[in-house]
Amino acid sequence: MPIRLLATGGTFDKEYNELTGELFFRQTHLPAVLQLGRCRLDLRVETLMMIDSLHMTEADRREILARCRRCRERRIVITHGTDTMVETAAVIAKARLAKTIVLTGAMVPYTFGSSDGLFNLGSAIALVQTLPPGVGIAMNGQVLAWDNVRK
């Protein structure tokens, strides 16, 4: 069964400008991570937005929910910034979709070379295949109910 991967930005996809010291977004790193991990699952990667979750608005959250509703896949992984991941998970959970949705992110950008995002993404992909319908958050090898998370 195919899995939809929705990229929304967050630390996972940030890049570092060595000249200015700023973090910025260019494009999602999900295809590179999946290739590095030699993933052979039927995964469909889609970029919804590339923003820091601190800048995410309710309209952005509604856009994520709308995409979750519209996609055919019943299993969805969302990469998201950790600062407001719970707020987005709450919006999705309250819609009570008959889908399994797992949000994940990273504390260190993928481009830094030692990101926890690789482990978190792998965990989220495994969990979305085994959990019942609902919304969960996968971080640091744990799966947590969306309403039982503390950063």
Tab-separated table of N, CA and C in Angstrom:
chain	number	residue	atom	x	y	z
A	1	MET	N	0.839	-1.179	0.000
A	1	MET	CA	0.000	0.000	0.000
A	1	MET	C	0.888	1.249	0.000
A	2	PRO	N	0.633	2.199	-0.871
A	2	PRO	CA	1.495	3.389	-0.960
A	2	PRO	C	1.377	4.292	0.268
A	3	ILE	N	2.446	5.018	0.514
A	3	ILE	CA	2.504	5.983	1.614
A	3	ILE	C	2.783	7.356	1.017
A	4	ARG	N	2.030	8.350	1.455
A	4	ARG	CA	2.252	9.729	1.025
A	4	ARG	C	3.171	10.394	2.047
A	5	LEU	N	4.219	11.035	1.583
A	5	LEU	CA	5.123	11.822	2.431
A	5	LEU	C	4.914	13.295	2.092
A	6	LEU	N	4.468	14.057	3.064
A	6	LEU	CA	4.232	15.484	2.868
A	6	LEU	C	5.307	16.286	3.588
A	7	ALA	N	6.035	17.087	2.846
A	7	ALA	CA	7.068	17.945	3.428
A	7	ALA	C	6.494	19.337	3.664
A	8	THR	N	6.703	19.858	4.871
A	8	THR	CA	6.223	21.206	5.184
A	8	THR	C	7.352	22.140	5.602
A	9	GLY	N	8.563	21.630	5.680
A	9	GLY	CA	9.695	22.460	6.094
A	9	GLY	C	10.211	22.018	7.440
A	10	GLY	N	10.419	22.957	8.325
A	10	GLY	CA	10.968	22.635	9.637
A	10	GLY	C	12.473	22.413	9.563
A	11	THR	N	13.068	22.165	10.696
A	11	THR	CA	14.521	21.999	10.779
A	11	THR	C	15.019	20.903	9.856
A	12	PHE	N	14.243	19.853	9.685
A	12	PHE	CA	14.641	18.733	8.821
A	12	PHE	C	15.160	19.223	7.473
A	13	ASP	N	14.469	20.166	6.869
A	13	ASP	CA	14.792	20.620	5.515
A	13	ASP	C	15.578	21.932	5.452
A	14	LYS	N	16.020	22.442	6.569
A	14	LYS	CA	16.783	23.688	6.545
A	14	LYS	C	18.196	23.458	6.012
A	15	GLU	N	18.730	24.510	5.403
A	15	GLU	CA	20.112	24.518	4.942
A	15	GLU	C	20.822	25.690	5.604
A	16	TYR	N	22.142	25.628	5.639
A	16	TYR	CA	22.942	26.624	6.332
A	16	TYR	C	23.742	27.454	5.346
A	17	ASN	N	23.597	28.773	5.442
A	17	ASN	CA	24.388	29.683	4.627
A	17	ASN	C	25.658	30.010	5.410
A	18	GLU	N	26.791	29.491	4.951
A	18	GLU	CA	28.048	29.674	5.681
A	18	GLU	C	28.520	31.125	5.700
A	19	LEU	N	28.098	31.925	4.746
A	19	LEU	CA	28.520	33.326	4.699
A	19	LEU	C	27.760	34.199	5.690
A	20	THR	N	26.460	33.956	5.806
A	20	THR	CA	25.638	34.797	6.687
A	20	THR	C	25.312	34.125	8.017
A	21	GLY	N	25.495	32.812	8.090
A	21	GLY	CA	25.162	32.073	9.299
A	21	GLY	C	23.673	31.817	9.461
A	22	GLU	N	22.909	32.103	8.417
A	22	GLU	CA	21.466	31.929	8.486
A	22	GLU	C	21.035	30.560	7.979
A	23	LEU	N	19.933	30.091	8.514
A	23	LEU	CA	19.301	28.873	8.025
A	23	LEU	C	18.209	29.284	7.041
A	24	PHE	N	18.049	28.489	5.972
A	24	PHE	CA	17.067	28.825	4.949
A	24	PHE	C	16.547	27.544	4.314
A	25	PHE	N	15.520	27.688	3.480
A	25	PHE	CA	14.934	26.557	2.772
A	25	PHE	C	15.198	26.671	1.280
A	26	ARG	N	15.466	25.548	0.658
A	26	ARG	CA	15.579	25.483	-0.794
A	26	ARG	C	14.551	24.468	-1.307
A	27	GLN	N	14.744	23.216	-0.954
A	27	GLN	CA	13.808	22.153	-1.338
A	27	GLN	C	13.911	21.039	-0.305
A	28	THR	N	12.948	20.136	-0.332
A	28	THR	CA	12.969	19.055	0.642
A	28	THR	C	14.129	18.097	0.369
A	29	HIS	N	14.630	17.526	1.448
A	29	HIS	CA	15.708	16.539	1.358
A	29	HIS	C	15.167	15.108	1.403
A	30	LEU	N	13.856	14.964	1.416
A	30	LEU	CA	13.261	13.623	1.529
A	30	LEU	C	13.749	12.649	0.449
A	31	PRO	N	13.773	13.011	-0.836
A	31	PRO	CA	14.267	12.051	-1.836
A	31	PRO	C	15.698	11.583	-1.559
A	32	ALA	N	16.569	12.492	-1.137
A	32	ALA	CA	17.955	12.121	-0.840
A	32	ALA	C	18.027	11.179	0.360
A	33	VAL	N	17.224	11.453	1.377
A	33	VAL	CA	17.211	10.601	2.572
A	33	VAL	C	16.711	9.201	2.220
A	34	LEU	N	15.661	9.127	1.428
A	34	LEU	CA	15.110	7.827	1.045
A	34	LEU	C	16.100	7.040	0.190
A	35	GLN	N	16.809	7.726	-0.676
A	35	GLN	CA	17.824	7.058	-1.499
A	35	GLN	C	18.975	6.575	-0.618
A	36	LEU	N	19.423	7.408	0.301
A	36	LEU	CA	20.492	7.037	1.214
A	36	LEU	C	20.118	5.801	2.032
A	37	GLY	N	18.851	5.736	2.429
A	37	GLY	CA	18.376	4.605	3.215
A	37	GLY	C	17.996	3.395	2.380
A	38	ARG	N	18.173	3.502	1.068
A	38	ARG	CA	17.829	2.421	0.127
A	38	ARG	C	16.383	1.957	0.308
A	39	CYS	N	15.509	2.908	0.523
A	39	CYS	CA	14.095	2.613	0.738
A	39	CYS	C	13.457	2.158	-0.567
A	40	ARG	N	12.788	1.040	-0.536
A	40	ARG	CA	12.140	0.472	-1.723
A	40	ARG	C	10.615	0.448	-1.606
A	41	LEU	N	10.087	1.119	-0.609
A	41	LEU	CA	8.637	1.177	-0.433
A	41	LEU	C	8.013	2.084	-1.489
A	42	ASP	N	6.728	1.941	-1.676
A	42	ASP	CA	5.983	2.799	-2.597
A	42	ASP	C	5.646	4.088	-1.851
A	43	LEU	N	6.563	5.057	-1.938
A	43	LEU	CA	6.420	6.336	-1.245
A	43	LEU	C	6.244	7.448	-2.263
A	44	ARG	N	5.306	8.326	-2.005
A	44	ARG	CA	5.051	9.451	-2.908
A	44	ARG	C	5.327	10.748	-2.157
A	45	VAL	N	6.423	11.405	-2.537
A	45	VAL	CA	6.864	12.614	-1.859
A	45	VAL	C	6.216	13.836	-2.488
A	46	GLU	N	5.724	14.712	-1.631
A	46	GLU	CA	5.083	15.939	-2.095
A	46	GLU	C	5.474	17.083	-1.157
A	47	THR	N	5.899	18.185	-1.724
A	47	THR	CA	6.212	19.366	-0.924
A	47	THR	C	4.987	20.270	-0.872
A	48	LEU	N	4.500	20.526	0.334
A	48	LEU	CA	3.370	21.441	0.507
A	48	LEU	C	3.850	22.871	0.705
A	49	MET	N	4.880	23.006	1.521
A	49	MET	CA	5.432	24.316	1.838
A	49	MET	C	6.812	24.087	2.434
A	50	MET	N	7.620	25.091	2.434
A	50	MET	CA	8.935	25.028	3.068
A	50	MET	C	9.030	26.221	4.010
A	51	ILE	N	8.527	26.021	5.244
A	51	ILE	CA	8.541	27.103	6.222
A	51	ILE	C	8.951	26.587	7.590
A	52	ASP	N	9.414	27.483	8.414
A	52	ASP	CA	9.689	27.187	9.815
A	52	ASP	C	8.335	27.082	10.504
A	53	SER	N	8.167	26.114	11.365
A	53	SER	CA	6.850	25.934	11.974
A	53	SER	C	6.458	27.098	12.884
A	54	LEU	N	7.419	27.881	13.335
A	54	LEU	CA	7.082	29.071	14.115
A	54	LEU	C	6.357	30.111	13.268
A	55	HIS	N	6.528	30.029	11.942
A	55	HIS	CA	5.860	30.953	11.033
A	55	HIS	C	4.590	30.353	10.416
A	56	MET	N	4.252	29.143	10.824
A	56	MET	CA	3.084	28.477	10.271
A	56	MET	C	1.807	29.124	10.816
A	57	THR	N	0.862	29.342	9.926
A	57	THR	CA	-0.404	29.968	10.292
A	57	THR	C	-1.513	28.922	10.336
A	58	GLU	N	-2.660	29.331	10.829
A	58	GLU	CA	-3.819	28.435	10.812
A	58	GLU	C	-4.203	28.094	9.373
A	59	ALA	N	-4.030	29.031	8.464
A	59	ALA	CA	-4.301	28.753	7.044
A	59	ALA	C	-3.361	27.674	6.523
A	60	ASP	N	-2.104	27.693	6.943
A	60	ASP	CA	-1.154	26.647	6.552
A	60	ASP	C	-1.592	25.293	7.109
A	61	ARG	N	-2.036	25.287	8.343
A	61	ARG	CA	-2.499	24.034	8.957
A	61	ARG	C	-3.742	23.496	8.243
A	62	ARG	N	-4.628	24.391	7.857
A	62	ARG	CA	-5.815	23.966	7.103
A	62	ARG	C	-5.409	23.415	5.740
A	63	GLU	N	-4.356	23.980	5.136
A	63	GLU	CA	-3.864	23.460	3.859
A	63	GLU	C	-3.306	22.042	4.024
A	64	ILE	N	-2.595	21.807	5.105
A	64	ILE	CA	-2.067	20.460	5.383
A	64	ILE	C	-3.226	19.485	5.574
A	65	LEU	N	-4.214	19.883	6.368
A	65	LEU	CA	-5.394	19.037	6.581
A	65	LEU	C	-6.109	18.763	5.268
A	66	ALA	N	-6.296	19.785	4.454
A	66	ALA	CA	-6.987	19.600	3.174
A	66	ALA	C	-6.240	18.606	2.297
A	67	ARG	N	-4.919	18.662	2.305
A	67	ARG	CA	-4.139	17.717	1.485
A	67	ARG	C	-4.268	16.303	2.037
A	68	CYS	N	-4.289	16.172	3.347
A	68	CYS	CA	-4.486	14.847	3.956
A	68	CYS	C	-5.852	14.287	3.556
A	69	ARG	N	-6.847	15.121	3.534
A	69	ARG	CA	-8.193	14.680	3.123
A	69	ARG	C	-8.215	14.223	1.670
A	70	ARG	N	-7.591	15.018	0.795
A	70	ARG	CA	-7.678	14.771	-0.650
A	70	ARG	C	-6.821	13.603	-1.143
A	71	CYS	N	-5.733	13.311	-0.491
A	71	CYS	CA	-4.858	12.271	-1.047
A	71	CYS	C	-5.488	10.886	-0.899
A	72	ARG	N	-5.235	10.060	-1.875
A	72	ARG	CA	-5.817	8.709	-1.898
A	72	ARG	C	-5.218	7.785	-0.851
A	73	GLU	N	-3.966	8.028	-0.538
A	73	GLU	CA	-3.270	7.140	0.400
A	73	GLU	C	-3.926	7.195	1.779
A	74	ARG	N	-3.940	6.058	2.434
A	74	ARG	CA	-4.490	5.941	3.787
A	74	ARG	C	-3.409	6.058	4.847
A	75	ARG	N	-2.158	6.101	4.379
A	75	ARG	CA	-1.010	6.240	5.286
A	75	ARG	C	-0.231	7.475	4.859
A	76	ILE	N	-0.022	8.395	5.812
A	76	ILE	CA	0.616	9.673	5.502
A	76	ILE	C	1.661	9.987	6.572
A	77	VAL	N	2.853	10.362	6.118
A	77	VAL	CA	3.902	10.868	7.016
A	77	VAL	C	4.111	12.332	6.662
A	78	ILE	N	4.164	13.176	7.677
A	78	ILE	CA	4.363	14.608	7.478
A	78	ILE	C	5.634	15.037	8.186
A	79	THR	N	6.580	15.614	7.430
A	79	THR	CA	7.741	16.220	8.084
A	79	THR	C	7.361	17.647	8.439
A	80	HIS	N	7.703	18.040	9.660
A	80	HIS	CA	7.179	19.278	10.219
A	80	HIS	C	8.185	19.816	11.229
A	81	GLY	N	8.179	21.103	11.435
A	81	GLY	CA	8.999	21.693	12.488
A	81	GLY	C	8.484	21.280	13.856
A	82	THR	N	9.399	21.088	14.789
A	82	THR	CA	9.012	20.569	16.103
A	82	THR	C	8.328	21.610	16.990
A	83	ASP	N	8.547	22.908	16.725
A	83	ASP	CA	7.985	23.926	17.612
A	83	ASP	C	6.466	23.950	17.637
A	84	THR	N	5.820	23.696	16.497
A	84	THR	CA	4.348	23.735	16.470
A	84	THR	C	3.744	22.466	15.873
A	85	MET	N	4.490	21.383	15.936
A	85	MET	CA	4.017	20.102	15.409
A	85	MET	C	2.714	19.668	16.087
A	86	VAL	N	2.625	19.873	17.377
A	86	VAL	CA	1.439	19.446	18.125
A	86	VAL	C	0.202	20.227	17.679
A	87	GLU	N	0.360	21.518	17.390
A	87	GLU	CA	-0.770	22.320	16.939
A	87	GLU	C	-1.305	21.807	15.603
A	88	THR	N	-0.407	21.458	14.704
A	88	THR	CA	-0.839	20.908	13.415
A	88	THR	C	-1.474	19.538	13.602
A	89	ALA	N	-0.879	18.720	14.443
A	89	ALA	CA	-1.446	17.395	14.716
A	89	ALA	C	-2.859	17.518	15.282
A	90	ALA	N	-3.092	18.505	16.121
A	90	ALA	CA	-4.425	18.700	16.706
A	90	ALA	C	-5.452	19.042	15.634
A	91	VAL	N	-5.088	19.900	14.706
A	91	VAL	CA	-6.006	20.260	13.612
A	91	VAL	C	-6.376	19.016	12.809
A	92	ILE	N	-5.380	18.202	12.499
A	92	ILE	CA	-5.625	16.990	11.710
A	92	ILE	C	-6.454	15.990	12.517
A	93	ALA	N	-6.101	15.789	13.774
A	93	ALA	CA	-6.793	14.805	14.612
A	93	ALA	C	-8.264	15.150	14.792
A	94	LYS	N	-8.562	16.418	14.953
A	94	LYS	CA	-9.955	16.835	15.167
A	94	LYS	C	-10.837	16.574	13.955
A	95	ALA	N	-10.227	16.406	12.778
A	95	ALA	CA	-10.986	16.102	11.559
A	95	ALA	C	-11.401	14.629	11.507
A	96	ARG	N	-10.795	13.794	12.344
A	96	ARG	CA	-11.131	12.360	12.439
A	96	ARG	C	-11.138	11.660	11.078
A	97	LEU	N	-10.051	11.820	10.347
A	97	LEU	CA	-9.918	11.147	9.056
A	97	LEU	C	-9.702	9.652	9.281
A	98	ALA	N	-10.171	8.858	8.375
A	98	ALA	CA	-9.977	7.404	8.468
A	98	ALA	C	-8.629	7.041	7.844
A	99	LYS	N	-7.582	7.677	8.354
A	99	LYS	CA	-6.230	7.473	7.829
A	99	LYS	C	-5.261	7.431	8.994
A	100	THR	N	-4.116	6.812	8.771
A	100	THR	CA	-3.045	6.803	9.751
A	100	THR	C	-2.056	7.891	9.350
A	101	ILE	N	-1.860	8.854	10.231
A	101	ILE	CA	-1.017	10.005	9.935
A	101	ILE	C	0.016	10.152	11.043
A	102	VAL	N	1.288	10.202	10.647
A	102	VAL	CA	2.376	10.338	11.606
A	102	VAL	C	3.200	11.571	11.238
A	103	LEU	N	3.350	12.469	12.195
A	103	LEU	CA	4.187	13.638	12.011
A	103	LEU	C	5.555	13.366	12.620
A	104	THR	N	6.592	13.900	11.985
A	104	THR	CA	7.943	13.761	12.513
A	104	THR	C	8.762	14.970	12.111
A	105	GLY	N	9.906	15.101	12.699
A	105	GLY	CA	10.773	16.229	12.401
A	105	GLY	C	12.183	15.953	12.861
A	106	ALA	N	12.933	17.024	13.061
A	106	ALA	CA	14.330	16.894	13.458
A	106	ALA	C	14.733	18.077	14.324
A	107	MET	N	15.683	17.838	15.180
A	107	MET	CA	16.262	18.914	15.973
A	107	MET	C	17.506	19.484	15.286
A	108	VAL	N	18.074	18.696	14.366
A	108	VAL	CA	19.278	19.092	13.629
A	108	VAL	C	18.991	18.932	12.139
A	109	PRO	N	19.306	19.946	11.309
A	109	PRO	CA	19.053	19.830	9.865
A	109	PRO	C	19.783	18.651	9.220
A	110	TYR	N	19.144	18.060	8.227
A	110	TYR	CA	19.732	16.950	7.476
A	110	TYR	C	21.093	17.327	6.897
A	111	THR	N	21.223	18.548	6.406
A	111	THR	CA	22.459	18.976	5.745
A	111	THR	C	23.644	19.082	6.706
A	112	PHE	N	23.406	19.031	8.019
A	112	PHE	CA	24.511	19.095	8.974
A	112	PHE	C	25.255	17.769	9.051
A	113	GLY	N	24.675	16.698	8.517
A	113	GLY	CA	25.362	15.406	8.465
A	113	GLY	C	25.168	14.524	9.672
A	114	SER	N	24.659	15.039	10.753
A	114	SER	CA	24.433	14.211	11.939
A	114	SER	C	23.015	14.429	12.463
A	115	SER	N	22.079	14.494	11.544
A	115	SER	CA	20.700	14.807	11.901
A	115	SER	C	19.965	13.615	12.489
A	116	ASP	N	19.175	13.891	13.491
A	116	ASP	CA	18.267	12.895	14.047
A	116	ASP	C	17.091	12.649	13.109
A	117	GLY	N	16.939	13.494	12.101
A	117	GLY	CA	15.835	13.375	11.159
A	117	GLY	C	15.815	12.059	10.409
A	118	LEU	N	16.978	11.499	10.120
A	118	LEU	CA	17.034	10.213	9.407
A	118	LEU	C	16.358	9.118	10.231
A	119	PHE	N	16.724	9.032	11.490
A	119	PHE	CA	16.142	8.037	12.386
A	119	PHE	C	14.655	8.300	12.585
A	120	ASN	N	14.300	9.575	12.774
A	120	ASN	CA	12.898	9.925	12.995
A	120	ASN	C	12.035	9.606	11.779
A	121	LEU	N	12.544	9.902	10.582
A	121	LEU	CA	11.789	9.600	9.370
A	121	LEU	C	11.612	8.097	9.200
A	122	GLY	N	12.673	7.340	9.404
A	122	GLY	CA	12.569	5.880	9.306
A	122	GLY	C	11.560	5.324	10.300
A	123	SER	N	11.588	5.853	11.509
A	123	SER	CA	10.619	5.414	12.523
A	123	SER	C	9.201	5.748	12.099
A	124	ALA	N	9.003	6.957	11.583
A	124	ALA	CA	7.668	7.376	11.158
A	124	ALA	C	7.141	6.510	10.030
A	125	ILE	N	8.008	6.168	9.078
A	125	ILE	CA	7.594	5.316	7.956
A	125	ILE	C	7.225	3.921	8.450
A	126	ALA	N	7.980	3.382	9.387
A	126	ALA	CA	7.645	2.072	9.946
A	126	ALA	C	6.334	2.138	10.734
A	127	LEU	N	6.185	3.176	11.535
A	127	LEU	CA	5.000	3.292	12.379
A	127	LEU	C	3.727	3.515	11.585
A	128	VAL	N	3.798	4.295	10.517
A	128	VAL	CA	2.588	4.576	9.735
A	128	VAL	C	2.043	3.298	9.101
A	129	GLN	N	2.890	2.304	8.952
A	129	GLN	CA	2.461	1.021	8.385
A	129	GLN	C	1.842	0.089	9.423
A	130	THR	N	2.040	0.388	10.704
A	130	THR	CA	1.589	-0.538	11.735
A	130	THR	C	0.519	0.029	12.674
A	131	LEU	N	0.436	1.346	12.768
A	131	LEU	CA	-0.535	1.955	13.678
A	131	LEU	C	-1.944	1.938	13.091
A	132	PRO	N	-2.953	1.941	13.943
A	132	PRO	CA	-4.337	2.065	13.456
A	132	PRO	C	-4.593	3.505	13.007
A	133	PRO	N	-5.713	3.763	12.349
A	133	PRO	CA	-6.028	5.135	11.954
A	133	PRO	C	-6.013	6.083	13.150
A	134	GLY	N	-5.519	7.277	12.890
A	134	GLY	CA	-5.380	8.294	13.924
A	134	GLY	C	-4.145	9.125	13.643
A	135	VAL	N	-3.782	9.967	14.583
A	135	VAL	CA	-2.653	10.877	14.412
A	135	VAL	C	-1.642	10.647	15.525
A	136	GLY	N	-0.389	10.432	15.124
A	136	GLY	CA	0.684	10.240	16.089
A	136	GLY	C	1.890	11.085	15.727
A	137	ILE	N	2.808	11.170	16.661
A	137	ILE	CA	4.059	11.894	16.450
A	137	ILE	C	5.206	10.937	16.752
A	138	ALA	N	6.146	10.839	15.808
A	138	ALA	CA	7.297	9.949	15.957
A	138	ALA	C	8.565	10.785	16.111
A	139	MET	N	9.193	10.657	17.261
A	139	MET	CA	10.450	11.349	17.530
A	139	MET	C	11.299	10.482	18.455
A	140	ASN	N	12.578	10.427	18.174
A	140	ASN	CA	13.538	9.746	19.056
A	140	ASN	C	13.166	8.299	19.355
A	141	GLY	N	12.634	7.599	18.358
A	141	GLY	CA	12.301	6.190	18.533
A	141	GLY	C	11.001	5.940	19.276
A	142	GLN	N	10.257	6.983	19.568
A	142	GLN	CA	8.993	6.849	20.279
A	142	GLN	C	7.847	7.280	19.390
A	143	VAL	N	6.704	6.667	19.598
A	143	VAL	CA	5.475	7.159	18.967
A	143	VAL	C	4.592	7.652	20.102
A	144	LEU	N	4.113	8.861	19.937
A	144	LEU	CA	3.309	9.480	20.974
A	144	LEU	C	1.965	9.907	20.396
A	145	ALA	N	0.936	9.794	21.193
A	145	ALA	CA	-0.364	10.325	20.793
A	145	ALA	C	-0.209	11.836	20.655
A	146	TRP	N	-0.863	12.408	19.670
A	146	TRP	CA	-0.707	13.836	19.391
A	146	TRP	C	-1.014	14.712	20.599
A	147	ASP	N	-1.914	14.247	21.460
A	147	ASP	CA	-2.315	15.043	22.613
A	147	ASP	C	-1.564	14.666	23.889
A	148	ASN	N	-0.453	13.950	23.731
A	148	ASN	CA	0.365	13.562	24.878
A	148	ASN	C	1.848	13.782	24.575
A	149	VAL	N	2.148	14.982	24.059
A	149	VAL	CA	3.517	15.286	23.639
A	149	VAL	C	4.017	16.533	24.362
A	150	ARG	N	5.276	16.467	24.772
A	150	ARG	CA	5.937	17.633	25.350
A	150	ARG	C	7.335	17.720	24.750
A	151	LYS	N	7.678	18.893	24.226
A	151	LYS	CA	8.997	19.072	23.627
A	151	LYS	C	10.036	19.248	24.707
